[in-house]
CSV table of C-alpha atoms in Angstrom, one decimal:
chain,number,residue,atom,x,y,z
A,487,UNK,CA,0.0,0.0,0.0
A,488,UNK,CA,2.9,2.3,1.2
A,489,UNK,CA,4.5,2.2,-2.5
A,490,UNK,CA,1.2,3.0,-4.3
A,491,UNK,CA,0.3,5.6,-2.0
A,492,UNK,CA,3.8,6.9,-3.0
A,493,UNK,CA,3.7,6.8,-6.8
A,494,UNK,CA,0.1,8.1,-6.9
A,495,UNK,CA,1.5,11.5,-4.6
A,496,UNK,CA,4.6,11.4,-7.2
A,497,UNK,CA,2.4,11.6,-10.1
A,498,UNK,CA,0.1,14.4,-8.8
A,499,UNK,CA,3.1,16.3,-7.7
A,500,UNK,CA,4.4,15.3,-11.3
A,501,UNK,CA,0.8,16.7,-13.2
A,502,UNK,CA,0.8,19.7,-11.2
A,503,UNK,CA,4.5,20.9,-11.8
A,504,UNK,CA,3.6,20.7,-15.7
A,505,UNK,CA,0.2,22.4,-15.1
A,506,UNK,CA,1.8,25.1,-13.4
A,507,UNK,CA,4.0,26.0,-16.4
A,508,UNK,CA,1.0,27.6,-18.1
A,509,UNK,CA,-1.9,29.3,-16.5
A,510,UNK,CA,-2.0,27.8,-12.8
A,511,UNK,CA,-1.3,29.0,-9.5
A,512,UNK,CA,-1.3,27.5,-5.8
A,513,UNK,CA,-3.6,28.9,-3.1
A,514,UNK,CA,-2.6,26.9,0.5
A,515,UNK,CA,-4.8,27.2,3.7
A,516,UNK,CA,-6.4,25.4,6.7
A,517,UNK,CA,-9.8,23.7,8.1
A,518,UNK,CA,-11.9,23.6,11.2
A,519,UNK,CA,-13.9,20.5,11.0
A,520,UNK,CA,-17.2,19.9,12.8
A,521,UNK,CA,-17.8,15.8,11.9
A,522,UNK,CA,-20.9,13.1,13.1
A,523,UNK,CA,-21.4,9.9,11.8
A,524,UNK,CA,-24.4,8.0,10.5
A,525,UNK,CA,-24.1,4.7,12.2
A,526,UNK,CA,-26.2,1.6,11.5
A,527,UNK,CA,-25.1,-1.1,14.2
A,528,UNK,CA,-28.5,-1.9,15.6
A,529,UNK,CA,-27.8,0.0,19.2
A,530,UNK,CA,-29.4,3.6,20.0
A,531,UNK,CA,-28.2,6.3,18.3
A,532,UNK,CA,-25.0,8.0,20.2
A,533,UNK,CA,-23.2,10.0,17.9
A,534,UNK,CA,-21.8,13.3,19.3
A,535,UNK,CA,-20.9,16.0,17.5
A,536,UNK,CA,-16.3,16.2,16.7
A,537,UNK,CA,-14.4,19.1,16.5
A,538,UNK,CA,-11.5,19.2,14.6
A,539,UNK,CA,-9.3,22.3,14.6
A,540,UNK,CA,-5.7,20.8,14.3
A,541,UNK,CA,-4.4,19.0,12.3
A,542,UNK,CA,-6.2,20.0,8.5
A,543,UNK,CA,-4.1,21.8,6.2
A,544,UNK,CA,-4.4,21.6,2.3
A,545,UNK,CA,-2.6,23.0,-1.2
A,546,UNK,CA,-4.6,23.7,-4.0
A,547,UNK,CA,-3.4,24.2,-7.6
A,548,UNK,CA,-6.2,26.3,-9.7
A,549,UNK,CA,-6.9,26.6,-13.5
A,550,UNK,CA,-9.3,29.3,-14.3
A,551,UNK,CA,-11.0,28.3,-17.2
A,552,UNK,CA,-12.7,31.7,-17.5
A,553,UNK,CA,-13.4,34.8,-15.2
A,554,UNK,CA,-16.4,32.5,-14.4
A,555,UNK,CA,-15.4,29.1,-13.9
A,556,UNK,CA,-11.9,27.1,-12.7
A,557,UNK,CA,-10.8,23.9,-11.9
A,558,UNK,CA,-9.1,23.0,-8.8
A,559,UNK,CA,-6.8,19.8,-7.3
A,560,UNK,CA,-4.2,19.0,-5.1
A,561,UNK,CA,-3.2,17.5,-1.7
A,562,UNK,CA,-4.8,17.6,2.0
A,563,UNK,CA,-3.6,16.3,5.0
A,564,UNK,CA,-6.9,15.7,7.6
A,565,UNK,CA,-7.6,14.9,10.7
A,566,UNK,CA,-11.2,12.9,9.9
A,567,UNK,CA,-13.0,11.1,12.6
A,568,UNK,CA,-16.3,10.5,15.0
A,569,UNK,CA,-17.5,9.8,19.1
A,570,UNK,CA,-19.9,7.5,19.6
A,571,UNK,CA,-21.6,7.4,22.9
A,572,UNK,CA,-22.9,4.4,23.0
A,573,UNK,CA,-20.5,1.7,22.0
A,574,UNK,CA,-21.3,-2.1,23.5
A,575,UNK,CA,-19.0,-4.7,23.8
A,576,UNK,CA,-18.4,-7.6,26.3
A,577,UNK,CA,-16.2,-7.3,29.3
A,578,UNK,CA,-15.8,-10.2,32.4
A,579,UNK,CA,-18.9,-12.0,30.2
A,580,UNK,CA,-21.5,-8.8,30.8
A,581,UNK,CA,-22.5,-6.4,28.3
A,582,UNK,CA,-21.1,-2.7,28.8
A,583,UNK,CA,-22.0,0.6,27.1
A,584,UNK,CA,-18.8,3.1,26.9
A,585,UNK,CA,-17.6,6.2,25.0
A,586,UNK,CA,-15.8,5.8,21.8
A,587,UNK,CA,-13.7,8.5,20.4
A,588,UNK,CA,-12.8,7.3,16.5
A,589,UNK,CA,-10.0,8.9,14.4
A,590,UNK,CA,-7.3,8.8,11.4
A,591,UNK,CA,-4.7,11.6,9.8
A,592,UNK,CA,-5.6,10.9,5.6
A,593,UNK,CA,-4.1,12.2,2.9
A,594,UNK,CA,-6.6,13.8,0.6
A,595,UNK,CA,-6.4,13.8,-3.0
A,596,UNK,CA,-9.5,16.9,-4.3
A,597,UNK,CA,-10.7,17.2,-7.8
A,598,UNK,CA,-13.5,20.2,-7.7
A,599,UNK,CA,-14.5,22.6,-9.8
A,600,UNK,CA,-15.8,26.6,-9.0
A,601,UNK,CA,-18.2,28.7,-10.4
A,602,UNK,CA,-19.1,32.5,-10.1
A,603,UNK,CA,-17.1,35.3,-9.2
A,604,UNK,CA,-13.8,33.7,-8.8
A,605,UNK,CA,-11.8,36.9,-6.8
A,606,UNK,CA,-14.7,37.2,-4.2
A,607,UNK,CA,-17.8,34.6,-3.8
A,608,UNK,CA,-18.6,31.9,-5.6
A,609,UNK,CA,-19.9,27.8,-5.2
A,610,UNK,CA,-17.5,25.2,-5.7
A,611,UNK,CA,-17.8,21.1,-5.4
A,612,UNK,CA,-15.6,17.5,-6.1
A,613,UNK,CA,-14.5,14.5,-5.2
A,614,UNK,CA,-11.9,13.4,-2.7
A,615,UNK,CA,-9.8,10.1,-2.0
A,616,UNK,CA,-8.1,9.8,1.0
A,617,UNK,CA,-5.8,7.2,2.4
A,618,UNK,CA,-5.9,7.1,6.0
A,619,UNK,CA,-1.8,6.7,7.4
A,620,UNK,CA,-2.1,6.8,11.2
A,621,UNK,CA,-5.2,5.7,13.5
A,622,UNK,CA,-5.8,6.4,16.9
A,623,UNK,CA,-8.7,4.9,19.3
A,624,UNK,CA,-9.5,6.1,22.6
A,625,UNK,CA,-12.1,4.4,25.2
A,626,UNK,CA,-13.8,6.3,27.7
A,627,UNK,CA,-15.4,4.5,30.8
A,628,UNK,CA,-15.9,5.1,34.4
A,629,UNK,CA,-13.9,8.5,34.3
A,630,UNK,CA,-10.9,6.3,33.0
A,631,UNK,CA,-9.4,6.6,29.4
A,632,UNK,CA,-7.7,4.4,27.3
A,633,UNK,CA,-6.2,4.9,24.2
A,634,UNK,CA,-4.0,3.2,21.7
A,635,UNK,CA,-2.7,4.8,17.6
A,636,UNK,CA,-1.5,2.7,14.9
A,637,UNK,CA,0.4,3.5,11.6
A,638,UNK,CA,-1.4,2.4,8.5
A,639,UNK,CA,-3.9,0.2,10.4
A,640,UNK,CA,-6.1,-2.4,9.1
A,641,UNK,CA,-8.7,-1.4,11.5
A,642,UNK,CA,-10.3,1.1,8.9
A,643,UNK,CA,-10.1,0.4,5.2
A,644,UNK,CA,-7.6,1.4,2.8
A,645,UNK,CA,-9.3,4.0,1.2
A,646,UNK,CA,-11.8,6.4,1.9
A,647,UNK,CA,-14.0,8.7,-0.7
A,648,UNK,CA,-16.4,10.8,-0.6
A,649,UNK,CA,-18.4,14.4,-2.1
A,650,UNK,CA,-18.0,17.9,-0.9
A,651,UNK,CA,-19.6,21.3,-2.2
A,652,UNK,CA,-18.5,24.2,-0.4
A,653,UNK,CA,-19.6,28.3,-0.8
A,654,UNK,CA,-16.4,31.1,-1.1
A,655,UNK,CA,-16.6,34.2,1.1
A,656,UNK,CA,-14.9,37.1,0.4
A,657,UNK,CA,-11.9,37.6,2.3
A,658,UNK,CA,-10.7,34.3,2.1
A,659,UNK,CA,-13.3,32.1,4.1
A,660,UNK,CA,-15.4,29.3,3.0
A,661,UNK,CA,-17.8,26.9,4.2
A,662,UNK,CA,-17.5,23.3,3.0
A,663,UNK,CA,-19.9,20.2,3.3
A,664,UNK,CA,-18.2,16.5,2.5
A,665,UNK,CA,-20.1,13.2,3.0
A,666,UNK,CA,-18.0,10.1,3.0
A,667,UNK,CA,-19.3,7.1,0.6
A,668,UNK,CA,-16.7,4.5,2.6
A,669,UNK,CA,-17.6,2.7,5.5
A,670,UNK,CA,-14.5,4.3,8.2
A,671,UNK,CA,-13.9,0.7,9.7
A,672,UNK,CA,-12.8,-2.3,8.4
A,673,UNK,CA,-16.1,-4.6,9.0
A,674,UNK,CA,-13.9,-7.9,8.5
A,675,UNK,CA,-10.7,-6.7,10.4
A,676,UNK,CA,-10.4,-9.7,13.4
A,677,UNK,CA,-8.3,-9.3,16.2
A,678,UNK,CA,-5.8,-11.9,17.6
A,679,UNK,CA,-8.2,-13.7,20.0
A,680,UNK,CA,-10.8,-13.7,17.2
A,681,UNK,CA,-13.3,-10.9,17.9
A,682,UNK,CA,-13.8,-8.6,15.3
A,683,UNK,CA,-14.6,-5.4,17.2
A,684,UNK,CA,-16.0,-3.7,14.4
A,685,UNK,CA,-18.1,-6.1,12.3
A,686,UNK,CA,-21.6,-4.5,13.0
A,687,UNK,CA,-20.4,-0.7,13.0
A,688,UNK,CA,-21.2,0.5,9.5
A,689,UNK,CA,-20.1,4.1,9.4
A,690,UNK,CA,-20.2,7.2,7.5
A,691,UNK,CA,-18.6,10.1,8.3
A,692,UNK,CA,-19.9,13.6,7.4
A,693,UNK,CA,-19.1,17.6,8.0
A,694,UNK,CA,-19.3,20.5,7.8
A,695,UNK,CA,-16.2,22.6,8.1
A,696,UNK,CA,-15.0,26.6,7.7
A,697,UNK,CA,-11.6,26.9,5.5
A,698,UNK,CA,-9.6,29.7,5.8
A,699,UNK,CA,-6.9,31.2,2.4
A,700,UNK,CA,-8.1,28.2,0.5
A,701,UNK,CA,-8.5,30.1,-2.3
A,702,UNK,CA,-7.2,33.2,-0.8
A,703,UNK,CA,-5.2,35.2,-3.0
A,704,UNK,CA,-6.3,34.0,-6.2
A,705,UNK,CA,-7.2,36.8,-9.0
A,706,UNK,CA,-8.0,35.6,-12.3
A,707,UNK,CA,-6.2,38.1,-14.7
A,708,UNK,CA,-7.0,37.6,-18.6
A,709,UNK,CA,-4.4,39.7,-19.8
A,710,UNK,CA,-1.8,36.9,-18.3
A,711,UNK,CA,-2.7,34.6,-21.4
């Protein structure tokens, strides 16, 4: 997985140097994320509301088609996870109910494209990839915490996708909406004793976010041609 993930960043990086050479530019910024889940695992709904300020940050290259219209791609690092508050599993033979706190570091690969008035407000949406590279778990039960992080874990799968459409303020802001497609966890991942902790928690993650200089910066200029 490692050497793919590699030679996919190497050929964006590759794409975007020989893009650049005509009438692209980069635009760099960060994101406050505010996830939830939808999770189907049979149990009462527990989901509790994530905020993520740290770690997001993303580089875009843009290719104004027009004073109207551009394309956009480039690379994302994100910090992309849920709580659940009503987690069950089995301990000493009984049935339990604790807090789960869910999360990975991915690296995001956008492909969106803008419309309106590209040097103040305008409506922009795409498509993301993301291959999650570190995973951390925490469990939270009788005002005790335990926690554990992994580098690229099987516990969530391989690669994650999803939608987002987002709305440019002036000044640099923007609100953004993504909904992920792919399950977080790996359903089938089965630990050494067996158990497979995560074989009824079918999860989608979604969220809205604000992104600051994402696009900031940016001026279309037709007499650059």
């Amino acid at each position: 997985m490692k050497k793919y993930l590699l030679l996919i960043v190497f050929g964006i990086i590759l794409s975007f140097y020989s893009f650049s050479q005509e009438k692209a530019y980069f635009t760099s910024g960060g994101e406050m994320i505010f996830s939830f889940a939808s999770i189907n695992d049979g149990e009462e709904p527990g989901n509790l509301m994530r905020w993520t300020p740290w770690f997001n940050i993303q580089g875009m290259i843009n290719y104004d088609l027009a004073k109207k219209i551009g394309l956009f791609s480039g690379l994302a690092i994100r910090n992309v996870g849920y709580i659940y508050d009503n987690y069950t599993l089995i301990q000493d033979g009984e049935e339990i109910t604790v807090k789960k706190k869910f999360r990975t570091y991915n690296l995001g690969i956008p492909f969106g494209i803008k419309f309106g008035n590209l040097d103040k407000t305008f409506v922009y949406a795409g498509y993301e990839l993301e291959f999650p590279f570190h995973y951390k778990e925490k469990t939270f039960q009788d005002e005790k915490k335990d926690k554990f992080s992994v580098w690229f874990s099987d516990r969530v799968e391989a690669f994650q996708h999803g939608l987002f459409v987002g709305f440019q303020l002036p000044y640099g802001m923007n609100i953004k909406f993504k909904y992920y497609f792919s399950s977080f966890h790996n359903m089938d991942y089965t630990e050494s004793d067996g158990n497979k902790p995560y074989a009824d928690l079918n999860t989608n993650i979604f969220y809205f976010s604000f992104n600051y200089n994402m696009f900031k910066g940016t001026k279309f200029d037709p007499g650059s041609e």
